[in-house]
């Protein structure tokens, strides 16, 4: 026996208690412990076995940290089969989250009881995998093909009530899992209940699996795992149990070898690591019981909405009573969306809008708040004026944050009498929806102010990433580079539609030009104008995009941008004027357009993204490559299954990427200058992920 599985005899029942914090992951020792425990119970003369988890949860799945290493026996499917094959009655008592391998263990026991708050699911698709320990073979036998496909392909978790209704569990009971499990096992013994093996249940009725496969593949936008899940469930219908298990295993192993699995698992761990900064260890955040927001436009209203939904009262400051009332309406509109989605009820809506929200045009109303986020017009003069007022009214120790997306937070901080209390909190629009928060740490920002920025992010359910001060911080700085690479490709012969298509095929939710239309082309226009005076004469700058905006085509809001939105908000119909402007500009510059393949578009676009990402890490603006990855996953629609740009680069090979950059430099050695960090890593034969590990 291993000590991660405790063994105890209570009357006729052998109790196997998982003790492998934090989530009872099914690592090698746990698997061995379960097999040994079952054998011991059989040798011990017990009549039933109870399996439950100590701590916060039943098994939360296979130990993801073991993936990629040579698997050690006993393998999880064998453990499941050993449990089910036991001649004793085996009961599982579930609490917390029985996920993946955890659910598969439960399905292998003969009876399942759960506390009301228990949840179950097969989230393997979120790791680029399918259930690999008989789940795709047992679940359809228990609940039918359609429900099983839904659970396997969505990765969603189900609550105890739904699980009971579907017949996945047999009973719900209140109490500690050990106690409810013991009582249930005793009751089953007294009733002479039979051993009930799901694998012996008849094969489920088939459906049109090819159609289900195609539909799932399409929905996955390039992610393979869910579609593989359909094929695995198909095997449950068409093959005897043992052969179905072998088929599931083969599909699982195939996925295990993919870059998608690596990307998804990188995302899983990075998402958890990103806000764990060594410098914040042991640093207590300042109190955070109420916040102020300056400016009730789309961004400010979004931030206020997120705060209200997280239970933080908000003072919303606008310039006039009318503007404050309009901001309140905007926030109420956002909150109505939360009512519609069932996140809050009408009574909560009333409380949030009428009690928790204070619209005002008087800065004095901010005197008691713990933190203020300024979300006014992007102009240094305007920002400094706002910070001057905040400095005058806010209590000592209150945190003054700017939501600027590129302005110098050091300069803003220096304009106050308390630069240590100033920080950048860069939200992404719509702020109550988008998960990313860049916590921009200025030169003089106090460490507990940084900790409070992360604490706010956590309370609002954001993925917070530390960024240093520079133009555009992490995300927008890198964006400006790959957008420029896209513009250069357009000058040289690609169309915006070729580029959008190539990137959607790569896995982005939208192409960059469709995104531009959505956020407003005037934003890029203003940025270009702002940067123009400092531009190096060697920089290739196109003018077609400026002309488009000057002609009034600002994207979706004007009905026309790169695409024509007269028939609705889908970016499918090109605006004919775009290609006219581009062709005129090419002719004017004497450029003979060349053809770009999809692959070439992606390589150039990604090379620009990764190269600037390497600069951002090299300069310390992002502490680790994984910080860049998380910015792109949560703020820029980067496909999760590729792990993020830096992880993607590691998988493509840094030497190959550097060679690409050097070959592009033959035509434009101003734009395509390799980042020193990229060159260094290639010279040392190391990867970005090695830097993540160094920083762990
Ligand atoms: C599988 O089962 C495959 C099988 O079908 C076939 C196999 C052959 N392994 O999220 P938290 C760590 S695939 C290793 O912050 P929460 C996590 O990294 C698996 N470690 O807590 C973190 O570490 P740290 C299918 C794991 O309360 C700590 O535990 N299962 C695992 O917010 C706390 O995690 C899944 O995909 C793991 N399986 O959420 C479930 N899980 O403190 C994945 C967690 O060092 N897990 N850790 O940063 C989850 O969804 C959430 O962790 C859970 C708890 C809901 C359980």
Coordinates of N, CA, C and O in Angstrom, one line a residue, residues 140 175 181 192 195 205 212 214 221 268 314 341 344 348 357 373 381 389 453 455 478 485 524 549 595 635:
X140 N -21.2 6.1 -22.6 CA -22.3 5.9 -23.5 C -23.2 4.6 -23.1 O -24.4 4.6 -23.4
X175 N -23.7 15.5 3.6 CA -22.8 14.9 4.6 C -21.4 14.8 4.1 O -21.1 15.1 3.0
X181 N -20.9 7.6 2.1 CA -20.5 6.5 1.4 C -20.6 5.2 2.2 O -21.1 4.2 1.7
X192 N -28.6 -6.8 -0.2 CA -28.1 -7.8 -1.1 C -28.0 -7.3 -2.6 O -28.3 -8.0 -3.5
X195 N -23.6 -6.7 -7.8 CA -22.5 -6.0 -8.4 C -23.0 -5.4 -9.7 O -23.7 -6.1 -10.4
X205 N -27.2 2.5 -28.7 CA -27.6 2.6 -30.1 C -26.8 3.6 -30.8 O -26.5 4.7 -30.3
X212 N -21.7 13.6 -36.9 CA -21.3 14.2 -35.6 C -19.8 14.5 -35.6 O -19.5 15.6 -35.1
X214 N -17.9 15.4 -38.2 CA -17.7 16.6 -39.1 C -18.2 17.9 -38.3 O -17.5 18.9 -38.3
X221 N -12.9 24.6 -34.4 CA -12.1 25.5 -35.1 C -10.6 25.1 -35.1 O -9.7 25.8 -34.7
X268 N -2.8 25.5 -19.6 CA -3.4 25.1 -18.3 C -2.5 25.5 -17.1 O -2.9 26.2 -16.2
X314 N -19.3 50.7 -6.4 CA -18.6 51.6 -7.3 C -19.1 53.0 -7.3 O -20.3 53.2 -7.4
X341 N -28.5 36.2 -19.0 CA -27.7 35.0 -19.0 C -27.9 34.2 -17.7 O -27.3 33.2 -17.6
X344 N -27.3 36.9 -12.7 CA -27.9 37.6 -11.5 C -29.4 37.6 -11.8 O -29.9 37.5 -12.9
X348 N -31.2 41.3 -7.7 CA -29.8 41.7 -7.6 C -29.4 42.8 -8.5 O -28.7 43.7 -8.1
X357 N -24.1 51.1 -6.9 CA -23.5 52.1 -7.8 C -23.9 53.5 -7.5 O -25.0 53.8 -7.2
X373 N -10.0 53.7 -10.7 CA -9.5 53.4 -12.1 C -9.9 54.5 -13.0 O -11.1 54.8 -13.1
X381 N -2.3 65.1 -21.2 CA -2.8 66.3 -20.5 C -4.0 66.0 -19.7 O -4.2 66.3 -18.5
X389 N -6.6 65.8 -9.6 CA -7.9 65.9 -8.8 C -7.9 64.7 -7.9 O -8.3 64.8 -6.7
X453 N -3.3 45.2 -7.2 CA -3.7 45.1 -8.6 C -4.1 43.7 -9.0 O -5.1 43.4 -9.6
X455 N -4.9 41.4 -6.8 CA -6.0 41.0 -6.0 C -7.3 41.4 -6.7 O -8.3 40.7 -6.7
X478 N 3.2 44.4 -29.0 CA 3.4 43.3 -29.9 C 2.5 43.4 -31.1 O 2.8 43.2 -32.3
X485 N 3.6 44.0 -40.0 CA 4.0 43.0 -40.9 C 2.8 42.7 -41.8 O 3.1 42.4 -43.0
X524 N -6.5 52.8 -34.6 CA -5.2 52.6 -35.3 C -4.8 53.9 -36.0 O -3.6 54.2 -36.0
X549 N -10.1 55.6 -43.4 CA -10.7 56.2 -42.3 C -11.1 57.7 -42.7 O -12.2 58.1 -42.3
X595 N 2.4 36.9 -54.9 CA 1.4 36.0 -54.2 C 2.0 35.5 -52.9 O 3.1 35.2 -52.8
X635 N -6.4 38.0 -24.3 CA -6.8 39.4 -24.8 C -6.8 39.5 -26.3 O -7.4 40.5 -26.8

